[in-house]
Coordinates of C-alpha atoms in Angstrom, one line a residue:
Chain A
M53 CA 69.5 115.4 101.6
R54 CA 71.4 112.3 102.4
T55 CA 72.5 111.5 105.6
E56 CA 76.1 110.4 106.9
D57 CA 74.7 107.2 107.3
D58 CA 73.7 107.1 103.5
L59 CA 77.3 107.6 102.7
H60 CA 78.8 104.9 105.4
T61 CA 76.1 102.4 103.9
A62 CA 77.3 103.4 100.2
L63 CA 80.9 103.3 101.0
Q64 CA 80.6 99.6 102.6
S65 CA 78.8 98.4 99.6
L66 CA 82.2 99.4 97.8
E67 CA 83.9 96.4 100.1
R68 CA 82.9 94.3 96.6
H69 CA 85.7 96.1 95.1
A70 CA 88.2 94.6 97.5
P71 CA 90.7 92.5 95.8
R72 CA 91.2 89.0 96.2
L73 CA 94.0 87.6 98.2
E74 CA 95.3 85.6 95.3
A75 CA 95.2 88.9 93.2
V76 CA 97.9 90.6 95.7
L77 CA 99.7 87.5 96.7
P78 CA 100.3 85.1 94.0
G79 CA 100.5 81.5 95.3
A80 CA 98.6 82.4 98.5
A81 CA 95.3 80.6 97.5
R82 CA 94.4 78.8 100.7
T83 CA 94.1 75.1 101.4
R84 CA 91.3 74.2 103.4
A85 CA 93.5 73.4 106.3
Q86 CA 94.8 77.0 106.2
R87 CA 91.0 78.4 106.1
R88 CA 90.3 76.7 109.2
H89 CA 93.6 78.3 110.9
P90 CA 93.6 82.1 109.6
T91 CA 97.0 82.8 111.1
V92 CA 98.8 80.0 109.3
R93 CA 101.8 81.5 107.7
Q94 CA 100.9 80.8 104.0
R95 CA 103.1 84.1 102.3
P96 CA 104.9 83.5 99.7
W97 CA 107.9 85.3 101.3
V98 CA 107.9 83.3 104.6
R99 CA 111.5 81.9 105.1
T100 CA 111.9 78.5 103.4
G101 CA 114.0 76.2 104.8
G102 CA 116.2 75.9 107.9
P103 CA 118.3 78.6 109.2
I104 CA 121.5 79.0 107.7
L105 CA 124.0 80.1 109.9
V106 CA 126.2 82.4 107.7
A107 CA 126.5 86.1 108.0
I108 CA 126.1 88.6 105.6
A109 CA 129.5 89.9 104.4
V110 CA 128.8 93.7 104.2
V111 CA 127.9 94.6 107.7
A112 CA 127.3 98.1 108.9
A113 CA 128.7 97.8 111.8
V114 CA 129.9 101.2 112.8
V115 CA 127.2 104.4 112.7
T116 CA 128.4 107.9 113.0
P117 CA 125.9 110.1 114.0
L118 CA 125.1 112.9 111.5
A119 CA 125.8 116.6 111.0
V120 CA 122.7 117.8 109.5
G121 CA 121.9 121.2 108.0
K122 CA 125.8 122.5 108.2
I123 CA 128.1 122.8 105.8
L124 CA 131.0 121.3 107.1
R125 CA 134.1 122.6 105.0
G126 CA 136.3 119.7 104.0
D127 CA 137.4 117.4 100.9
T128 CA 136.1 119.5 98.0
S129 CA 138.7 118.3 95.1
Q130 CA 135.8 116.8 93.3
L131 CA 134.1 120.0 92.9
T132 CA 134.8 122.8 90.5
G133 CA 133.2 125.9 90.6
P134 CA 132.0 128.0 87.5
G135 CA 136.0 129.1 86.9
G136 CA 137.2 125.6 87.3
A137 CA 138.6 126.1 90.8
A138 CA 137.5 124.1 93.8
A139 CA 134.1 125.4 95.6
A140 CA 134.7 125.6 99.3
N141 CA 130.8 125.7 99.9
P142 CA 129.4 123.9 96.6
T143 CA 125.9 124.2 95.5
A144 CA 123.4 121.5 95.2
A145 CA 124.2 121.8 91.4
Q146 CA 127.7 121.8 91.6
V147 CA 128.1 118.6 93.4
L148 CA 125.3 117.2 91.3
N149 CA 127.3 118.0 87.9
A150 CA 130.5 116.4 89.8
A151 CA 128.9 113.6 90.3
A152 CA 127.3 113.1 86.9
Q153 CA 131.0 114.0 85.3
V154 CA 132.2 111.2 87.6
A155 CA 129.8 108.8 86.1
A156 CA 129.8 109.5 83.1
A157 CA 133.6 108.5 82.8
Q158 CA 133.1 105.2 84.3
P159 CA 132.9 101.8 82.4
A160 CA 129.6 100.4 81.8
Q161 CA 129.4 96.7 83.3
V162 CA 128.3 93.9 80.8
P163 CA 125.1 92.6 82.3
G164 CA 125.7 89.2 84.4
K165 CA 123.1 86.5 85.3
Y166 CA 121.8 88.8 88.5
W167 CA 121.6 92.4 89.5
R168 CA 122.7 92.1 93.1
V169 CA 122.3 95.1 95.5
S170 CA 123.0 95.3 99.1
I171 CA 120.8 97.9 101.4
A172 CA 121.2 98.6 105.0
S173 CA 118.8 101.0 106.7
T174 CA 118.4 102.7 110.0
T175 CA 115.8 104.3 112.3
L176 CA 115.3 105.6 115.6
I177 CA 113.7 103.8 118.5
P178 CA 113.0 105.2 122.1
A179 CA 115.0 104.0 124.9
G180 CA 115.8 105.2 128.6
P181 CA 113.4 105.7 131.6
N182 CA 110.5 107.2 130.8
A183 CA 111.2 110.4 132.5
H184 CA 114.4 111.0 130.4
P185 CA 113.8 109.0 127.2
Y186 CA 116.5 109.3 124.2
A187 CA 116.7 108.3 120.8
L188 CA 118.9 105.2 119.5
R189 CA 119.6 105.0 116.1
K190 CA 119.0 101.2 115.1
T191 CA 120.8 100.2 112.4
L192 CA 119.2 96.7 110.7
S193 CA 121.4 94.2 108.8
P194 CA 122.0 94.4 105.1
W195 CA 119.6 93.1 102.8
T196 CA 121.1 91.6 99.9
T197 CA 118.8 91.4 96.7
W198 CA 119.5 89.3 93.7
Y199 CA 117.4 90.1 90.7
P200 CA 117.8 87.8 87.8
V201 CA 118.5 89.5 84.2
H202 CA 115.7 87.9 82.4
P203 CA 113.3 86.9 84.6
G204 CA 110.7 86.5 81.7
N205 CA 108.0 88.3 83.6
P206 CA 108.6 91.3 85.7
N207 CA 106.9 90.3 88.4
H208 CA 108.8 87.3 88.6
W209 CA 110.2 86.8 92.3
Y210 CA 113.5 88.4 93.5
I211 CA 115.6 86.4 96.5
A212 CA 116.8 88.4 99.2
Y213 CA 119.1 87.2 102.4
S214 CA 119.2 88.9 105.6
D215 CA 120.0 88.0 108.9
A216 CA 117.3 90.3 110.2
G217 CA 119.5 91.6 113.4
Y218 CA 120.3 94.8 114.5
T219 CA 122.8 97.1 116.0
T220 CA 121.8 100.4 118.1
T221 CA 124.1 103.5 118.9
P222 CA 123.0 107.0 120.9
A223 CA 121.4 108.8 117.5
T224 CA 123.0 112.4 118.9
P225 CA 125.7 113.9 120.9
G226 CA 122.8 114.5 123.2
A227 CA 121.3 111.2 123.2
A228 CA 124.6 110.0 123.9
A229 CA 125.0 112.0 126.8
Q230 CA 121.6 110.6 128.2
W231 CA 122.3 107.6 127.8
R232 CA 125.9 108.0 130.0
A233 CA 123.7 109.5 132.4
D234 CA 121.6 106.8 132.4
G235 CA 124.5 104.6 133.5
S236 CA 125.4 103.4 129.9
P237 CA 123.3 100.6 129.7
A238 CA 124.0 98.0 127.5
L239 CA 122.8 98.8 123.8
P240 CA 120.1 96.8 122.3
S241 CA 121.6 94.2 119.1
A242 CA 120.6 91.0 117.7
K243 CA 122.0 88.7 115.6
L244 CA 119.9 86.3 113.9
P245 CA 120.4 83.5 111.5
V246 CA 120.3 84.5 108.0
V247 CA 116.7 83.9 106.4
R248 CA 116.0 83.8 102.6
F249 CA 113.1 85.8 101.5
E250 CA 111.3 85.8 97.8
A251 CA 108.8 88.6 96.6
F252 CA 108.0 90.3 93.5
S253 CA 110.4 92.5 91.8
D254 CA 110.3 96.1 92.7
L255 CA 112.5 97.5 90.2
R256 CA 111.0 100.3 88.3
F257 CA 111.3 103.4 86.4
G258 CA 108.3 105.8 87.3
P259 CA 105.2 103.6 86.9
N260 CA 107.0 100.7 84.8
R261 CA 107.9 97.8 86.4
M262 CA 110.7 96.4 84.3
T263 CA 113.2 93.6 84.3
P264 CA 116.8 94.3 84.6
A265 CA 117.4 93.9 81.0
Q266 CA 114.9 96.5 80.2
F267 CA 116.9 99.1 82.1
E268 CA 119.7 99.0 79.7
S269 CA 117.5 100.8 76.9
L270 CA 116.9 103.9 79.3
P271 CA 118.3 107.1 77.5
S272 CA 121.8 108.1 78.8
D273 CA 121.3 111.5 77.0
P274 CA 119.9 114.3 79.9
A275 CA 117.6 115.9 77.4
R276 CA 115.7 112.4 76.6
L277 CA 115.7 111.0 79.7
K278 CA 114.1 114.5 81.4
A279 CA 111.7 114.4 78.2
D280 CA 110.9 110.7 79.3
I281 CA 110.3 111.5 83.2
E282 CA 108.2 114.9 82.2
H283 CA 106.2 112.8 80.2
M284 CA 105.5 110.7 83.0
V285 CA 104.9 113.2 85.4
K286 CA 102.7 115.8 83.4
N287 CA 99.6 117.0 85.3
Y288 CA 100.6 116.0 88.6
S289 CA 99.8 118.8 91.1
D290 CA 98.3 117.5 94.0
S291 CA 101.0 117.2 96.3
G292 CA 100.8 120.6 98.3
V293 CA 104.1 121.3 98.4
K294 CA 106.1 124.2 97.1
Y295 CA 107.6 122.7 93.9
P296 CA 105.4 119.8 93.0
H297 CA 106.6 118.8 89.6
S298 CA 110.2 118.8 91.0
L299 CA 109.1 116.7 93.8
E300 CA 107.9 114.2 91.1
V301 CA 110.6 114.2 89.3
F302 CA 112.7 113.9 92.3
G303 CA 110.6 110.7 93.0
V304 CA 111.5 109.1 90.0
I305 CA 115.0 109.7 90.1
T306 CA 115.2 108.7 93.5
D307 CA 113.7 105.6 92.6
L308 CA 115.9 105.0 89.7
L309 CA 119.3 106.0 91.6
D310 CA 118.6 104.1 95.0
H311 CA 119.1 100.2 93.6
E312 CA 118.0 100.2 89.9
P313 CA 120.2 98.3 87.5
I314 CA 121.0 101.7 85.7
T315 CA 124.2 102.3 83.4
P316 CA 127.0 104.8 85.0
Q317 CA 126.0 107.2 82.0
V318 CA 122.4 107.0 82.8
R319 CA 123.3 107.4 86.6
A320 CA 125.1 110.8 85.3
A321 CA 122.1 112.0 83.2
A322 CA 120.0 111.6 86.7
F323 CA 122.1 113.5 88.4
R324 CA 122.0 116.4 85.6
I325 CA 118.2 116.3 85.5
L326 CA 118.3 116.3 89.4
A327 CA 120.9 119.5 89.0
G328 CA 118.3 121.4 86.9
L329 CA 115.5 121.3 89.3
P330 CA 114.0 123.9 90.6
G331 CA 114.0 124.1 94.5
I332 CA 116.9 121.4 94.6
E333 CA 119.5 122.8 97.5
M334 CA 122.2 122.0 99.3
M335 CA 122.0 120.9 103.0
G336 CA 125.2 120.4 103.7
K337 CA 128.4 118.1 103.9
V338 CA 127.7 114.7 106.0
T339 CA 128.7 111.1 106.2
D340 CA 126.3 108.5 105.6
P341 CA 125.3 106.1 108.4
V342 CA 128.2 103.7 107.3
G343 CA 130.7 106.5 107.8
R344 CA 131.1 107.6 103.8
A345 CA 131.2 111.1 102.9
G346 CA 128.7 112.9 100.7
Y347 CA 126.7 115.8 100.4
M348 CA 123.0 116.1 101.3
I349 CA 120.8 117.4 99.2
G350 CA 117.1 117.7 99.2
L351 CA 114.1 119.8 97.6
E352 CA 113.0 122.9 99.1
G353 CA 109.6 122.6 100.6
G354 CA 110.2 119.1 101.5
A355 CA 110.2 116.0 99.7
R356 CA 108.0 113.9 101.4
K357 CA 107.7 110.1 100.6
T358 CA 106.4 107.5 102.3
F359 CA 109.2 106.4 104.6
G360 CA 110.5 106.5 107.6
E361 CA 107.4 107.9 108.8
G362 CA 105.8 106.7 112.2
R363 CA 106.2 107.2 115.8
M364 CA 109.6 109.1 115.3
L365 CA 108.2 111.7 113.0
G366 CA 108.0 112.0 108.9
G367 CA 110.6 114.3 107.4
S368 CA 111.7 115.3 104.0
I369 CA 113.7 112.8 102.0
T370 CA 117.1 113.4 101.2
L371 CA 119.8 112.2 99.0
V372 CA 123.2 111.9 100.3
I373 CA 125.5 111.8 96.9
S374 CA 129.0 111.1 96.8
P375 CA 130.8 113.5 94.1
A376 CA 134.0 111.1 94.3
T377 CA 132.5 108.1 93.2
G378 CA 129.4 109.4 91.3
T379 CA 126.8 107.3 93.1
L380 CA 124.0 108.2 95.8
L381 CA 125.1 106.6 99.1
A382 CA 121.8 107.0 100.8
E383 CA 118.4 108.2 101.0
E384 CA 117.8 109.6 104.2
S385 CA 114.3 111.3 105.7
V386 CA 114.9 114.5 108.1
A387 CA 112.7 115.6 110.5
T388 CA 111.1 118.8 109.4
S389 CA 109.3 121.3 111.6
Q390 CA 106.6 121.8 109.3
S391 CA 104.4 119.6 111.0
S392 CA 101.1 121.3 112.4
Y393 CA 101.8 119.5 116.0
V394 CA 105.3 120.9 116.4
K395 CA 104.2 124.5 115.9
S396 CA 101.1 124.5 118.2
P397 CA 101.1 121.6 120.9
P398 CA 98.0 121.1 122.6
A399 CA 97.2 123.0 126.4
S400 CA 98.2 119.6 127.8
G401 CA 101.9 119.9 126.5
A402 CA 104.1 117.6 125.2
I403 CA 104.5 114.0 127.3
P404 CA 107.6 112.6 127.6
G405 CA 106.7 109.2 128.2
A406 CA 103.8 107.0 128.2
T407 CA 103.3 104.9 131.2
S408 CA 99.8 103.7 131.3
C409 CA 97.2 102.7 128.6
G410 CA 95.0 105.1 126.7
Q411 CA 97.4 108.1 127.0
V412 CA 97.6 110.4 124.0
I413 CA 101.0 111.5 123.6
F414 CA 102.5 114.4 121.4
S415 CA 105.7 113.3 120.5
G416 CA 106.7 116.2 118.0
G417 CA 105.0 114.9 115.5
P418 CA 102.5 112.2 115.2
V419 CA 99.8 111.9 117.7
V420 CA 100.7 108.6 119.8
N421 CA 97.8 107.0 121.1
R422 CA 99.0 104.2 123.5
G423 CA 96.5 101.6 123.3
G424 CA 93.0 103.7 123.1
A425 CA 91.1 104.9 125.7
D426 CA 89.2 101.6 126.2
S427 CA 92.3 99.6 126.8
R428 CA 93.6 97.8 129.8
P429 CA 97.5 97.1 130.9
Y430 CA 98.8 93.6 130.4
T431 CA 102.3 92.7 131.4
H432 CA 104.3 89.7 130.1
D433 CA 108.0 89.0 130.4
G434 CA 108.3 92.8 132.3
R435 CA 106.9 94.5 129.7
T436 CA 103.5 96.1 129.5
Y437 CA 101.0 95.9 126.9
C438 CA 97.7 97.6 126.2
V439 CA 95.1 95.3 125.3
P440 CA 91.6 96.3 124.4
R441 CA 89.1 95.5 127.5
G442 CA 86.7 92.4 126.2
A443 CA 89.4 91.0 124.2
T444 CA 91.4 87.6 124.8
V445 CA 94.9 87.7 125.1
K446 CA 97.5 85.6 122.8
V447 CA 100.9 85.1 123.7
L448 CA 102.8 83.4 120.7
P449 CA 106.6 82.4 121.2
S450 CA 108.3 84.3 118.6
G451 CA 111.1 81.7 117.8
D452 CA 113.3 84.0 116.3
G453 CA 115.3 85.3 119.4
M454 CA 113.3 88.7 119.6
S455 CA 110.8 89.0 122.3
D456 CA 107.3 87.1 122.5
F457 CA 104.6 88.0 120.3
V458 CA 101.8 89.5 122.5
G459 CA 98.7 90.0 120.6
W460 CA 94.5 89.7 121.6
A461 CA 91.5 88.7 119.6
M462 CA 88.4 90.3 119.8
P463 CA 85.5 88.2 120.3
H464 CA 83.9 87.3 117.1
Q465 CA 86.6 88.8 115.0
G466 CA 89.2 86.4 113.1
G467 CA 92.8 87.3 113.2
V468 CA 95.2 88.5 115.9
A469 CA 96.2 92.2 116.4
S470 CA 99.0 93.5 118.7
E471 CA 100.5 96.9 119.8
N472 CA 104.4 97.2 120.7
P473 CA 104.8 97.1 124.7
L474 CA 104.6 100.5 126.4
G475 CA 107.8 103.0 126.7
P476 CA 108.9 106.0 126.3
V477 CA 108.3 108.4 123.2
V478 CA 110.7 110.8 122.3
A479 CA 110.6 114.3 120.3
V480 CA 113.3 114.6 117.7
Q481 CA 114.9 118.1 116.8
P482 CA 113.8 119.5 113.4
G483 CA 116.9 118.6 111.4
T484 CA 117.8 115.1 112.9
V485 CA 117.9 112.0 110.4
T486 CA 115.1 110.0 111.3
G487 CA 115.6 107.2 108.9
A488 CA 118.0 106.0 106.1
Y489 CA 118.3 103.7 103.1
V490 CA 121.9 102.8 102.3
I491 CA 122.9 101.7 99.4
L492 CA 126.1 99.4 100.7
G493 CA 126.4 98.1 96.8
A494 CA 125.1 97.4 93.5
G495 CA 126.0 95.7 90.3
W496 CA 126.0 92.8 88.0
T497 CA 127.1 89.5 89.1
N498 CA 127.4 85.9 87.8
A499 CA 127.4 84.2 90.9
T500 CA 124.5 81.8 92.2
P501 CA 122.5 83.4 95.0
A502 CA 123.8 82.6 98.5
P503 CA 123.8 84.3 101.9
G504 CA 127.1 86.1 102.3
A505 CA 127.9 85.7 98.4
Chain B
M23 CA 104.9 91.6 115.0
R24 CA 106.1 89.8 111.9
F25 CA 105.3 90.3 108.5
E26 CA 103.7 87.3 108.0
E27 CA 101.4 87.5 111.2
F28 CA 100.7 91.0 110.1
A29 CA 99.3 89.9 106.8
A30 CA 97.4 87.0 108.1
A31 CA 95.7 88.9 110.6
R32 CA 95.1 92.3 109.0
L33 CA 95.7 91.9 105.0
P34 CA 91.9 91.1 104.6
A35 CA 90.8 94.8 106.2
V36 CA 94.1 96.6 104.1
L37 CA 92.2 94.8 100.8
R38 CA 88.5 95.6 101.7
F39 CA 90.1 99.2 102.8
A40 CA 91.7 99.7 99.5
G41 CA 88.5 98.4 97.5
V42 CA 86.4 101.4 99.2
L43 CA 89.1 103.9 98.7
T44 CA 89.4 103.1 95.2
G45 CA 86.1 101.6 94.0
D46 CA 88.1 99.8 91.5
R47 CA 89.2 96.0 92.1
G48 CA 92.0 96.4 89.6
L49 CA 93.3 99.5 90.8
A50 CA 92.9 98.2 94.7
E51 CA 95.1 95.4 93.6
D52 CA 97.5 97.5 92.1
V53 CA 97.6 99.7 95.1
V54 CA 97.8 96.9 97.7
Q55 CA 100.4 94.7 95.8
E56 CA 102.7 98.0 95.4
V57 CA 102.2 98.6 99.2
L58 CA 103.0 95.2 100.3
I59 CA 106.2 95.1 98.4
R60 CA 107.4 98.0 100.0
A61 CA 105.9 97.3 103.5
H62 CA 107.6 94.0 103.3
K63 CA 111.2 95.2 102.6
R64 CA 110.9 97.9 105.1
W65 CA 108.8 95.9 107.8
P66 CA 111.4 96.0 110.3
Q67 CA 110.8 99.9 110.6
I68 CA 107.2 99.3 110.3
S69 CA 106.8 97.1 112.9
E70 CA 108.5 98.9 115.5
L71 CA 105.7 101.7 114.8
E72 CA 102.8 102.3 117.4
R73 CA 100.1 101.0 114.8
P74 CA 101.8 99.0 111.7
E75 CA 98.3 98.9 110.3
L76 CA 97.4 102.5 110.6
Y77 CA 100.9 103.2 108.7
V78 CA 100.2 100.6 106.0
R79 CA 96.9 102.2 105.5
K80 CA 98.6 105.4 105.3
M81 CA 100.9 103.6 102.7
V82 CA 97.7 102.5 100.9
V83 CA 96.2 105.7 100.7
N84 CA 99.4 107.5 99.7
E85 CA 100.0 105.2 96.8
Y86 CA 96.1 106.0 95.7
L87 CA 96.8 109.3 95.6
S88 CA 100.3 109.1 94.1
W89 CA 100.5 110.3 90.4
R90 CA 101.9 106.8 89.5
R91 CA 98.4 105.5 89.2
R92 CA 97.4 108.2 87.1
S93 CA 99.4 106.9 84.1
W94 CA 99.2 103.5 85.2
R95 CA 95.7 103.1 85.5
L96 CA 94.6 105.0 82.4
I97 CA 93.8 101.7 80.8
P98 CA 90.4 101.5 79.1
G99 CA 88.0 98.8 80.3
G100 CA 88.0 96.5 82.9
S101 CA 86.6 98.6 86.0
A102 CA 83.5 99.5 85.0
Q103 CA 81.6 96.5 85.7
D104 CA 82.5 93.8 88.1
V105 CA 80.9 90.1 87.9
D106 CA 79.6 90.6 91.6
D107 CA 77.7 94.1 90.7
R108 CA 75.9 91.3 87.8
L109 CA 75.4 89.0 90.4
T110 CA 73.3 91.5 92.9
P111 CA 70.0 92.6 90.6
D112 CA 67.8 92.6 93.7
H113 CA 66.4 95.6 96.1
A114 CA 66.9 98.0 92.6
L115 CA 65.6 100.9 94.4
V116 CA 67.8 101.4 97.3
H117 CA 70.6 100.7 94.9
A118 CA 69.7 103.3 92.7
E119 CA 70.0 106.3 95.0
R120 CA 73.2 104.6 96.4
D121 CA 74.4 104.3 93.4
A122 CA 73.8 107.8 92.4
L123 CA 75.8 108.3 95.6
L124 CA 78.4 106.4 94.8
A125 CA 78.7 107.8 90.9
E126 CA 79.1 111.6 92.4
L127 CA 81.6 110.2 95.0
G128 CA 83.7 108.6 92.3
K129 CA 83.7 112.2 90.6
L130 CA 85.5 113.7 93.6
P131 CA 88.9 114.7 93.8
R132 CA 91.0 111.9 95.3
R133 CA 91.9 113.7 98.6
Q134 CA 88.5 114.6 99.3
R135 CA 87.0 110.8 98.3
A136 CA 90.5 109.6 100.7
V137 CA 89.0 112.0 103.6
L138 CA 85.4 110.7 103.1
V139 CA 86.4 107.0 102.7
L140 CA 88.6 107.3 106.3
R141 CA 86.0 109.3 108.0
Y142 CA 82.9 107.1 107.4
Y143 CA 84.3 103.9 106.3
E144 CA 86.8 103.6 108.6
G145 CA 85.6 105.7 111.3
L146 CA 88.9 107.3 112.2
P147 CA 88.9 110.6 114.0
D148 CA 90.2 113.8 111.9
T149 CA 93.7 113.8 113.6
V150 CA 94.6 110.3 112.8
I151 CA 93.2 111.3 108.9
A152 CA 95.4 114.5 109.0
E153 CA 98.4 112.4 110.2
I154 CA 97.9 109.9 107.2
L155 CA 97.5 112.5 104.6
G156 CA 100.1 114.7 105.8
C157 CA 98.2 118.1 107.0
A158 CA 96.2 119.7 109.6
P159 CA 93.0 118.5 111.1
G160 CA 91.6 121.7 109.9
T161 CA 92.7 121.0 106.1
I162 CA 90.7 117.7 106.6
R163 CA 87.6 119.2 108.0
G164 CA 87.7 121.5 105.0
Y165 CA 88.3 118.6 102.4
A166 CA 85.3 116.9 104.4
S167 CA 82.9 119.8 104.2
R168 CA 83.4 120.5 100.3
A169 CA 82.9 117.2 99.7
L170 CA 79.7 116.5 101.5
A171 CA 78.3 119.7 100.1
V172 CA 79.0 118.1 96.6
L173 CA 77.4 115.2 97.6
R174 CA 74.5 116.9 99.4
V175 CA 75.2 115.2 102.6
E176 CA 74.1 116.5 105.7
M177 CA 76.3 116.7 108.6
T178 CA 75.3 115.7 112.1
P179 CA 76.4 117.0 114.9
H180 CA 79.7 114.9 116.1
P181 CA 80.7 115.8 119.4
A182 CA 83.2 113.1 119.6
R183 CA 84.8 114.5 116.3
E184 CA 84.9 118.2 117.1
E185 CA 86.7 117.0 120.6
S186 CA 89.2 114.7 118.8
T187 CA 90.0 117.6 116.2
K188 CA 91.3 120.4 118.6

């Protein structure tokens, strides 16, 4: 019989399979000077050049609280039922087919020098006094990303610009009431210089990274596109959700729709495939985080993706689709009630906010362990952090207008670790949108990459 | 924490973790690169989390478990023998038993393997593993006991783990 120690030792021996840094970060080969200073910035995507004081043109300034899970009656002129009449409460398939019809009729753009995409995203952050915390929706300034049409190599870096700033607003009507009760304190926001990032291309069709030009060859016939996707996802059954096959197809199509350089006709085919997926369901008429009207569509059983999870819960990925424009407006993660932590809270009950180190909190989702049991409080600039005992605290000025970076180093260990300062933790109701990835615009351009262009 | 700071401080540990999780350098490279791309794009959100590193590990696990690798990495050759293996021919007897264990580990379903790596390499409690894998702690215990039975590993009583999974 083997012991657990044998297993631990054997696993440790697998460290030899760890990739070399250079393999995952081309250009990250360290110089001798950098080797002596492990925290020296050496990533290929660190900001280059001086700050550029130009704001991105497209700013998601207005954030609308979202109504989720309800069907609100409204403009359904784009939607037709089986008999050709407008459907008041359209099904997911009706919305998707209507979007497909609109997209199919749009002219395909001639590829230019760059495929340019502008994305904003939102997430929730806790705020307010520890006794009565509430959630703010934080909307990040848009990223504008430029993908060269012929990079020569699918791993060619793209160029992106963002000012890394953000705005906040109470996340729900209930949060707004609490915020007013709290004396309507100034809502956090930041406006920062635009920075330029470079990174690998992330354009792909399923598992295949492709250049913008290669997307031109995708079939616009739904049956052929579906066959290609089916081929990719066959034999997969490990997701543990109700419709694992649908989930995989949903995932590939979501990736394809959210910023890939596809023609309107391929987009139409993608909508038609979604319309025929088992388990696809209508979640209601909504507005996306920048106020555009659309329909929220998800997958029964939860389409979980690695997005938006963390302190404020994970959730199901849903798509906000506009039948009027024939486009995907946003991906949103919606808090579900499926978390085991929600169903069976521990005997100690939910703790609304953390005020000391080493507390374990059940925030309606993931267990939040503030600092760990063997940590001590450390206060800097009015905020309290949990620092492991025996560690040396390192305060690094942030240099970008945000709060300082408070980290620590353990003796005999390289690198610096950190945690966020202590603060309230908020449980969110199932159905709350916990994060969104908003497609503000996508298209071909012959312009030269520049901030605000 | 800014992304560069995270990468500088934590990337080596994440790389080691990916190497152990996958047992295949090529696959580990793909997994980490993919995760870094996505983590970088969504860093403002990730850095808001309690423990960005835990989240990045979660991304690594999810990427490893995702179907994408199945089709993507079914490329023959490359992973069976690494240069490093050939450089360490000593301790042959100890290694024979260890290699037998690793070979059996390599045949486990990915989820079971991930549970063992998170528990016995990362030393994480089952509650945290459950969070990473998106299931209940009881499910984690089920995966672990099945995997340990297959590997013929005897579990020693572990009061801390029992405590943490209540």
